[in-house]
PDB file of C-alpha atoms in Angstrom:
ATOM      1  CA  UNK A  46     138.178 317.376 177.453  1.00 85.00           C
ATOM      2  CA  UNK A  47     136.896 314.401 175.415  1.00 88.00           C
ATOM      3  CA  UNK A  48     136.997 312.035 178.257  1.00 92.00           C
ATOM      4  CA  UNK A  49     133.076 310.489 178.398  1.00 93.00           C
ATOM      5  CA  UNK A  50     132.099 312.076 174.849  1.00 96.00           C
ATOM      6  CA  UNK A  51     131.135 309.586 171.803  1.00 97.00           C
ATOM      7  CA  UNK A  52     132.795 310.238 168.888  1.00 97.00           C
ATOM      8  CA  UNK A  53     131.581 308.663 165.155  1.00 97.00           C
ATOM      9  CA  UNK A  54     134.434 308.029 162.310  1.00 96.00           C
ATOM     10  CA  UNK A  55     132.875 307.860 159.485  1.00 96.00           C
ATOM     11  CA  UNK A  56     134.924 305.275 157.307  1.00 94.00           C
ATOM     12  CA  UNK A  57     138.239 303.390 158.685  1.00 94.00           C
ATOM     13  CA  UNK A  58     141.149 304.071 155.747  1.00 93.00           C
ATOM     14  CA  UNK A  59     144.463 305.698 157.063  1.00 94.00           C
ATOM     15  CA  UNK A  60     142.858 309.008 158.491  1.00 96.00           C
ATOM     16  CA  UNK A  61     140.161 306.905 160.216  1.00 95.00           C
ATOM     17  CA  UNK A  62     142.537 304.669 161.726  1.00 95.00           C
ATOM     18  CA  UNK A  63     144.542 307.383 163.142  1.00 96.00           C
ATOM     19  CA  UNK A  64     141.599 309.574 164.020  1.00 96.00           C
ATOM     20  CA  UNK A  65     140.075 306.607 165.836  1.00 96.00           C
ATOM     21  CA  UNK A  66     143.229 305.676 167.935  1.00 96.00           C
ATOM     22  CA  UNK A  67     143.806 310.334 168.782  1.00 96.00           C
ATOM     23  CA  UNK A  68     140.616 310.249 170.124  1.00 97.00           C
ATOM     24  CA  UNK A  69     140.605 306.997 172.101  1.00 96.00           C
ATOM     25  CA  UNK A  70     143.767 308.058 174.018  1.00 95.00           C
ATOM     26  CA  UNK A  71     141.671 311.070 174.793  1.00 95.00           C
ATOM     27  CA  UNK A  72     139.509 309.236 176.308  1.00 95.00           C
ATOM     28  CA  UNK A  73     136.706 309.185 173.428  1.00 97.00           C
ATOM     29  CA  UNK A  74     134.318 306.015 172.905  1.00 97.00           C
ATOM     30  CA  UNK A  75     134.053 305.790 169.596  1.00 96.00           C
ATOM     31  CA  UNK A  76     132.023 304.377 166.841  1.00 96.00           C
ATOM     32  CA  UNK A  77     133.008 303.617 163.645  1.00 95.00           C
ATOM     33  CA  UNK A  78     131.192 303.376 160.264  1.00 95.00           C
ATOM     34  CA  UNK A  79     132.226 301.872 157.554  1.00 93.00           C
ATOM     35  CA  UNK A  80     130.605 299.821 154.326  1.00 92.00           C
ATOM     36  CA  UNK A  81     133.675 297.858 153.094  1.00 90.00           C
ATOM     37  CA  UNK A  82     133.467 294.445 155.171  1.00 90.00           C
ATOM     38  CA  UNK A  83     137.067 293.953 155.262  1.00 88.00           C
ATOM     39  CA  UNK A  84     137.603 297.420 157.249  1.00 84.00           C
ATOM     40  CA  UNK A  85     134.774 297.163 159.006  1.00 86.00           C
ATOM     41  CA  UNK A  86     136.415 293.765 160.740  1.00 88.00           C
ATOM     42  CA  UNK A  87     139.348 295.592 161.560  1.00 86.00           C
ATOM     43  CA  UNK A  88     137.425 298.197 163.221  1.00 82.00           C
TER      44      UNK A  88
END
């Protein structure tokens, strides 16, 4: 169902992280956001 869609996390903390991962196993592309540099590396 999300296979092909684009998905934006806005900010990449503990629910990001584990938002990001759910929907890439769905088959999501997503795109994260995030302002602190340090998190936005890990990203």
């Amino acid at each position: 169902m999300l296979s092909g869609k684009t998905a934006v996390i806005l900010g990449y903390g503990d629910v990001g992280k584990g938002c990001a991962q759910a929907l890439k196993s769905q088959g999501a592309r997503v795109v994260v956001a995030e302002i602190d540099p340090i998190c936005a590396l890990q990203a």
